[in-house]
mmCIF file of N, CA and C in Angstrom:
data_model
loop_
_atom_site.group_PDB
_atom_site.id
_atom_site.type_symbol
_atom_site.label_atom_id
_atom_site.label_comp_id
_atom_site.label_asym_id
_atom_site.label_seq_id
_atom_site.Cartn_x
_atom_site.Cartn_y
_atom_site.Cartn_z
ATOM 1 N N UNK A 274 -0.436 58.142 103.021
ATOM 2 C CA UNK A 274 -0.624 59.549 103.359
ATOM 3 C C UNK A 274 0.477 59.993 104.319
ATOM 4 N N UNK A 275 0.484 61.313 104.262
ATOM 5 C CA UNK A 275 1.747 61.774 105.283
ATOM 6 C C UNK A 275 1.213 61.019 107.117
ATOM 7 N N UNK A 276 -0.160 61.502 106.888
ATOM 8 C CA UNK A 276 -0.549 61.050 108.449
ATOM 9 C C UNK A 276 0.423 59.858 108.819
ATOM 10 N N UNK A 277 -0.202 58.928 107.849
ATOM 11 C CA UNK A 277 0.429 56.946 108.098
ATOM 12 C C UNK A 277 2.027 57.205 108.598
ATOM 13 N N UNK A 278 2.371 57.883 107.184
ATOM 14 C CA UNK A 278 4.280 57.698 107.286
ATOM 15 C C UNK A 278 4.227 58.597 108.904
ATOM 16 N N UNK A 279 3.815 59.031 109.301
ATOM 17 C CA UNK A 279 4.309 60.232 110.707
ATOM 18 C C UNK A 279 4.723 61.179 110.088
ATOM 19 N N UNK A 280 4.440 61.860 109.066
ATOM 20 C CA UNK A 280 5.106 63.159 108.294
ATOM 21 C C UNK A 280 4.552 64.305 109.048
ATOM 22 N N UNK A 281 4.228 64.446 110.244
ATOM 23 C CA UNK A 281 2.845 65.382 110.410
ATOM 24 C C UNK A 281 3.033 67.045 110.297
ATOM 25 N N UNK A 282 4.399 67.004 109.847
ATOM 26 C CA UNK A 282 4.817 68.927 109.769
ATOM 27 C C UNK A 282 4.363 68.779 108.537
ATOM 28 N N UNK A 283 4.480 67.490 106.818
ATOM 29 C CA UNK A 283 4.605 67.694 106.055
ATOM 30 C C UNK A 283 2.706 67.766 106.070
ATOM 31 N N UNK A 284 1.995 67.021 106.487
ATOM 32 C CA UNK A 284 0.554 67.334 106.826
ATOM 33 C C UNK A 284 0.013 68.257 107.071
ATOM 34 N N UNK A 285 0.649 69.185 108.125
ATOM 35 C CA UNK A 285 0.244 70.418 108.644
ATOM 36 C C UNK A 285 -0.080 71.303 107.096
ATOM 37 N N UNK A 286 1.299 71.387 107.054
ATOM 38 C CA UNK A 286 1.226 72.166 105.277
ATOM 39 C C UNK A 286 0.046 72.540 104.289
ATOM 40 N N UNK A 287 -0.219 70.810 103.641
ATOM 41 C CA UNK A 287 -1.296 70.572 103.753
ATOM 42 C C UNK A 287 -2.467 70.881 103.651
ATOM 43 N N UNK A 288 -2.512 70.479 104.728
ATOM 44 C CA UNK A 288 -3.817 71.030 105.328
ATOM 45 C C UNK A 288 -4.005 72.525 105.566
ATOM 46 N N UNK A 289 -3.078 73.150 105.707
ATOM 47 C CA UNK A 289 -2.651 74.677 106.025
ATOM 48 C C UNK A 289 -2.634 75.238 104.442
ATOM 49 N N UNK A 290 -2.551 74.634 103.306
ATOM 50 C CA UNK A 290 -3.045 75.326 102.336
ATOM 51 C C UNK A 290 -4.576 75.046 101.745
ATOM 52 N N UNK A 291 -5.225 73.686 102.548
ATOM 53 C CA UNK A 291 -6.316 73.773 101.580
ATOM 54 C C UNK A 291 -7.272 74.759 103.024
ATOM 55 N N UNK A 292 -7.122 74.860 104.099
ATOM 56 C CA UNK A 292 -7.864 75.719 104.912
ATOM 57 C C UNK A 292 -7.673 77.054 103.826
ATOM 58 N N UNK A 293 -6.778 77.243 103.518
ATOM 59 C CA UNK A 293 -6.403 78.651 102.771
ATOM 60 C C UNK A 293 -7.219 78.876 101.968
ATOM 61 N N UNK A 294 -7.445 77.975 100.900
ATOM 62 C CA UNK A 294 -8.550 77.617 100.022
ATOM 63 C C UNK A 294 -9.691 77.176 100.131
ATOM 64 N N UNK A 295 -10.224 76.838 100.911
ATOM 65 C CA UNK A 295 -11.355 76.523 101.339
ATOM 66 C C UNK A 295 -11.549 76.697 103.232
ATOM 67 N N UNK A 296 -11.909 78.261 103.080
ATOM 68 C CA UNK A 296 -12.071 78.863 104.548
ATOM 69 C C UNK A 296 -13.719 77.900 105.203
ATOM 70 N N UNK A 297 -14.114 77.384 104.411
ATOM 71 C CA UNK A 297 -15.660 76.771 104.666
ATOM 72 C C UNK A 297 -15.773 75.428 104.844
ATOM 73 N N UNK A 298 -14.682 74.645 104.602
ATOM 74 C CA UNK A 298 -14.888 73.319 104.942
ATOM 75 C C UNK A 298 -14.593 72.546 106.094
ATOM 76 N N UNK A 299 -15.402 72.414 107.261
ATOM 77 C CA UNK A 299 -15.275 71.772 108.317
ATOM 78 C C UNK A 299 -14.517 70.412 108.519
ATOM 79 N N UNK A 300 -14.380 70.106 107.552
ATOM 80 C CA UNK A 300 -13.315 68.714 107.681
ATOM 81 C C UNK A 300 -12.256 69.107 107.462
ATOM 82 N N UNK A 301 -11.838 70.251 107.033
ATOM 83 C CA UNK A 301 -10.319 70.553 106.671
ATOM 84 C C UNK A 301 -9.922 70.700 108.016
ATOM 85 N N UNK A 302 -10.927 71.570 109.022
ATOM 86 C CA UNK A 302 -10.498 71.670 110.664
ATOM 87 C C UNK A 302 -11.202 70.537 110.947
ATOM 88 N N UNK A 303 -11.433 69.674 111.174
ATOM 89 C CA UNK A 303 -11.616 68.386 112.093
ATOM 90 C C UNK A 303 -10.693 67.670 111.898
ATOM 91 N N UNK A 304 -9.447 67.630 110.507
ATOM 92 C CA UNK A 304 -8.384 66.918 110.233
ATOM 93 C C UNK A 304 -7.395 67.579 110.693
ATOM 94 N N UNK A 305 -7.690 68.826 110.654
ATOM 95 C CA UNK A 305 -6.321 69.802 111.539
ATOM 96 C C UNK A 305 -6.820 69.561 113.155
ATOM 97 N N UNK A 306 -8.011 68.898 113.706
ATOM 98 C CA UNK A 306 -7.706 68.643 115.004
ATOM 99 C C UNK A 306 -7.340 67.112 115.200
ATOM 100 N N UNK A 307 -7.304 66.231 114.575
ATOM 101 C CA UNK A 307 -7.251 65.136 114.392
ATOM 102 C C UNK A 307 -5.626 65.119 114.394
ATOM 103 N N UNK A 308 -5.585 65.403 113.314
ATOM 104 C CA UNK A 308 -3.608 65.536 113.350
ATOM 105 C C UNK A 308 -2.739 66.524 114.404
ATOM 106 N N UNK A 309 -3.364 67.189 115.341
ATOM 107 C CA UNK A 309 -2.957 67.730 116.608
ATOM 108 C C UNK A 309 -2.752 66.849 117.606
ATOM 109 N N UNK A 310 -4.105 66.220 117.579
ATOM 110 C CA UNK A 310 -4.343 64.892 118.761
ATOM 111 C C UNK A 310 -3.194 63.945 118.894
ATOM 112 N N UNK A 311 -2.619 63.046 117.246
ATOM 113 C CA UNK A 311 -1.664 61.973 116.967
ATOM 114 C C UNK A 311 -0.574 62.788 117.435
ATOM 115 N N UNK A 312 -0.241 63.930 116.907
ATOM 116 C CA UNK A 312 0.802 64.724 116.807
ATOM 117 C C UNK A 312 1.759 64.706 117.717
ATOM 118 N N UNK A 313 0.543 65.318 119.121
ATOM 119 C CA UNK A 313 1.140 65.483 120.269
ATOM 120 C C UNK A 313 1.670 63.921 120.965
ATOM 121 N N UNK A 314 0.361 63.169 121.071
ATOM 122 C CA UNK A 314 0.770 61.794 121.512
ATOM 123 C C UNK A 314 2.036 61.176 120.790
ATOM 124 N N UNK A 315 2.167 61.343 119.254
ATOM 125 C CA UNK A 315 3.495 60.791 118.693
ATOM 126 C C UNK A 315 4.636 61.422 119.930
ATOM 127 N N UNK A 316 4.074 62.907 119.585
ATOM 128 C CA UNK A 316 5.924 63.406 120.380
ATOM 129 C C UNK A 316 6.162 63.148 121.768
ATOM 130 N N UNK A 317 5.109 63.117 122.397
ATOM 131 C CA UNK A 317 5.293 62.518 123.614
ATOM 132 C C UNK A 317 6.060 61.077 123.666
ATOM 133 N N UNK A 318 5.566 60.112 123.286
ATOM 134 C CA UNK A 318 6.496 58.729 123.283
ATOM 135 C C UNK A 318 7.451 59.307 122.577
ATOM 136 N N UNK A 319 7.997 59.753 121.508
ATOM 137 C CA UNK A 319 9.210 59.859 120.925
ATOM 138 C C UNK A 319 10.125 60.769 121.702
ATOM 139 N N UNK A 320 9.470 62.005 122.167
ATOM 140 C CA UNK A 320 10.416 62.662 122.600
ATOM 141 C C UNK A 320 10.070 63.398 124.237
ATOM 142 N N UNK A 321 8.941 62.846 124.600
ATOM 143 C CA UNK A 321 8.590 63.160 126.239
ATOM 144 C C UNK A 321 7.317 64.409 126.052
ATOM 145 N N UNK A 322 6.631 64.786 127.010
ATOM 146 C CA UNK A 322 6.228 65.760 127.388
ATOM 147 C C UNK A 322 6.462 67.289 126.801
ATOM 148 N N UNK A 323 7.340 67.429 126.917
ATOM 149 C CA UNK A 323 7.925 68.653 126.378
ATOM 150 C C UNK A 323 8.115 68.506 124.746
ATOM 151 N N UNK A 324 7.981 68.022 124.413
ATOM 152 C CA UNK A 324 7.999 67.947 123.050
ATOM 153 C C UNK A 324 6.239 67.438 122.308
ATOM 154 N N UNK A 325 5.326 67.096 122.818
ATOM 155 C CA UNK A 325 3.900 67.016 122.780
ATOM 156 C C UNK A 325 3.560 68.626 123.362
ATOM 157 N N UNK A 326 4.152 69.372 124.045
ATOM 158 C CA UNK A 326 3.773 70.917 124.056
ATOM 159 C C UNK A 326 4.392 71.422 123.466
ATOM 160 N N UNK A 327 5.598 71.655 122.744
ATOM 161 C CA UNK A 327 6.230 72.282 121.697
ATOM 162 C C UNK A 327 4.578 72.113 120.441
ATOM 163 N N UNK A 328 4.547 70.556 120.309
ATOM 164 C CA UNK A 328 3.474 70.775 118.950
ATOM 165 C C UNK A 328 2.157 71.552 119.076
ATOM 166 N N UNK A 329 1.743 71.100 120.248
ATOM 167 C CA UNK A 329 0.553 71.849 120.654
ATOM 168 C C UNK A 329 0.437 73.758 120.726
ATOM 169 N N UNK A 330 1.639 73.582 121.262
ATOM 170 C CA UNK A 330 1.925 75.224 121.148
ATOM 171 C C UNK A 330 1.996 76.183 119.607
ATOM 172 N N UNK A 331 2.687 74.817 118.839
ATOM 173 C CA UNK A 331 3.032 75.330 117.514
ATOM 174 C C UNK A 331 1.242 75.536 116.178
ATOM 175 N N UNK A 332 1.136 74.503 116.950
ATOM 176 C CA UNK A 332 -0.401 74.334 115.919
ATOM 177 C C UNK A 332 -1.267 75.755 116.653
ATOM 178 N N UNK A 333 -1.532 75.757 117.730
ATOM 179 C CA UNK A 333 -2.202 76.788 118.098
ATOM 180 C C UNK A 333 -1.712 78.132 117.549
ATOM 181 N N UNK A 334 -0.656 78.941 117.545
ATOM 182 C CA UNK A 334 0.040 79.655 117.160
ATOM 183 C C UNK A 334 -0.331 79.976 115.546
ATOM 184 N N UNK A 335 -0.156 78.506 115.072
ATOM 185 C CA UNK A 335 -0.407 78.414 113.469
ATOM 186 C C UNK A 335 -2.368 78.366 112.935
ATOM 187 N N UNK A 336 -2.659 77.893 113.905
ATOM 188 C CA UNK A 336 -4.355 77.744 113.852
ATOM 189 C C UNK A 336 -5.229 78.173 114.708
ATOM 190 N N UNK A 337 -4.547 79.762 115.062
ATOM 191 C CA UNK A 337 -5.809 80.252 116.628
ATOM 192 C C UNK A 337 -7.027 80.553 116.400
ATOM 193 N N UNK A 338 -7.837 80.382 115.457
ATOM 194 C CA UNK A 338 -9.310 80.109 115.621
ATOM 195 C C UNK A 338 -9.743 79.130 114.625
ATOM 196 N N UNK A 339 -9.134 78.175 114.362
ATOM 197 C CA UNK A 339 -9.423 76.478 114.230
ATOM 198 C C UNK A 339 -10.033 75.749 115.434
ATOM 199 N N UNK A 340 -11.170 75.664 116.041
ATOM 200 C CA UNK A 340 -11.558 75.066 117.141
ATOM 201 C C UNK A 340 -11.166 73.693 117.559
ATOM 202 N N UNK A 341 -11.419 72.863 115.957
ATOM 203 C CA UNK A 341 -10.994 71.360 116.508
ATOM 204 C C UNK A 341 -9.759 71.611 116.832
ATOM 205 N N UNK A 342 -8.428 72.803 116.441
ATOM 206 C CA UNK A 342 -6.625 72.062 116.605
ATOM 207 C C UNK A 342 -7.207 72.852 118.834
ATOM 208 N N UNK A 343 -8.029 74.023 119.048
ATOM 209 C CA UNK A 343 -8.522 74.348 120.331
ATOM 210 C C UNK A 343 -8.609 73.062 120.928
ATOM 211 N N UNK A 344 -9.829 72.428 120.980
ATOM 212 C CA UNK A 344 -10.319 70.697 121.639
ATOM 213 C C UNK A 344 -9.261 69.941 121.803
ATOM 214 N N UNK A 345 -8.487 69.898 120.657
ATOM 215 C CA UNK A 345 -7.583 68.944 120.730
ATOM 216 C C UNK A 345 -6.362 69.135 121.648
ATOM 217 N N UNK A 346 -6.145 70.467 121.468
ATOM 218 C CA UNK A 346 -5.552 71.101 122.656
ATOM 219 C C UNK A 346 -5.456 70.853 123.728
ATOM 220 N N UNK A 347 -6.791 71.041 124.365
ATOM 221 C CA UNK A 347 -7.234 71.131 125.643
ATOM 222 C C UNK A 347 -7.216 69.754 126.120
ATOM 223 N N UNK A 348 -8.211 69.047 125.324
ATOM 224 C CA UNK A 348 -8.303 67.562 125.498
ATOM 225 C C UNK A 348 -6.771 66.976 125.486
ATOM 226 N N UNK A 349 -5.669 67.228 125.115
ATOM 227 C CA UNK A 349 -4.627 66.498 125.094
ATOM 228 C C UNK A 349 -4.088 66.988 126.847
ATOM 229 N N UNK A 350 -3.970 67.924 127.253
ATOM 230 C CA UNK A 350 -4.066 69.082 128.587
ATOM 231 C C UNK A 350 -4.363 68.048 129.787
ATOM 232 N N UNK A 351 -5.868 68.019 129.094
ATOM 233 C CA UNK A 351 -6.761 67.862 130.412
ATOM 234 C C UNK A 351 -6.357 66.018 130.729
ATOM 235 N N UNK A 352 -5.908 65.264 129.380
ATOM 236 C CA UNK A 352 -5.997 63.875 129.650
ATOM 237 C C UNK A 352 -4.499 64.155 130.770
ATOM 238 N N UNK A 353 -3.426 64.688 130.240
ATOM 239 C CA UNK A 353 -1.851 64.329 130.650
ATOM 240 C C UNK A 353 -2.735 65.045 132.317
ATOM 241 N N UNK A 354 -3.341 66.216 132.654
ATOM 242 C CA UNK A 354 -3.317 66.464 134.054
ATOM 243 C C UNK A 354 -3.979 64.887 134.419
ATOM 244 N N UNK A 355 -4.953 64.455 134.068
ATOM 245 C CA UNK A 355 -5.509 63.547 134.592
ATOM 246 C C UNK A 355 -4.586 62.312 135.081
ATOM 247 N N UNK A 356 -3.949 61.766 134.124
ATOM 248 C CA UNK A 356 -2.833 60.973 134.405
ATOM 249 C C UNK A 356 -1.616 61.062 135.448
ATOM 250 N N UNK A 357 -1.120 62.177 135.520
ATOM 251 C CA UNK A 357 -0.429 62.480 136.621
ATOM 252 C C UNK A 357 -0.783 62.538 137.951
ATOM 253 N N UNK A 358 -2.498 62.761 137.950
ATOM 254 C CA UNK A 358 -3.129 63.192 138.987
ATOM 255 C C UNK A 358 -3.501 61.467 139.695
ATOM 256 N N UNK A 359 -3.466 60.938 138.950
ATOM 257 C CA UNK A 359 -3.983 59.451 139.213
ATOM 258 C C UNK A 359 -2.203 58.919 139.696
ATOM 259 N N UNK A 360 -1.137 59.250 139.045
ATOM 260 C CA UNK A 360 -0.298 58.607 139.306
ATOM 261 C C UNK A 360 0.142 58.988 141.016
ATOM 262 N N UNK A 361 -0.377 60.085 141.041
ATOM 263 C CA UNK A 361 -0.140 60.637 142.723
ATOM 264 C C UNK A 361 1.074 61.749 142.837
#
């Protein structure tokens, strides 16, 4: 699947056409928050901080009332404040 390879723009897609097609299926958004979650964490190790908010920014933008890509959002937010906050 694109997920495995790290394709996750080619995922977004995707998933961004079967939401299109099926406005009613709750797993289509629990996989669009699911692939937010990896997303961001991928770009973070690959490319830092700033690049885990580029995606986050981008999915929101692309999915503003998708709740799970919301959670995943936040939850990605709230872990990085936490971490910093512990690091001192």
């Amino acid at each position: 699947s694109y997920m495995n390879q790290k394709n996750y723009a080619e995922a977004v897609n995707i998933l961004g056409e079967a939401l299109t097609a099926s406005k009613t299926d709750y797993r289509i958004e629990n996989n669009l928050g699911y692939l937010t979650q990896e997303w961001a964490k991928h770009s973070a190790l690959t490319g830092g901080e700033a690049a885990a908010q580029t995606v986050l920014e981008q999915m929101l933008q692309r999915f503003p009332t998708v709740s799970a890509v919301q959670r995943a959002s936040t939850a990605y937010v709230l872990k990085l404040v936490s971490r910093l906050s512990d690091a001192g």
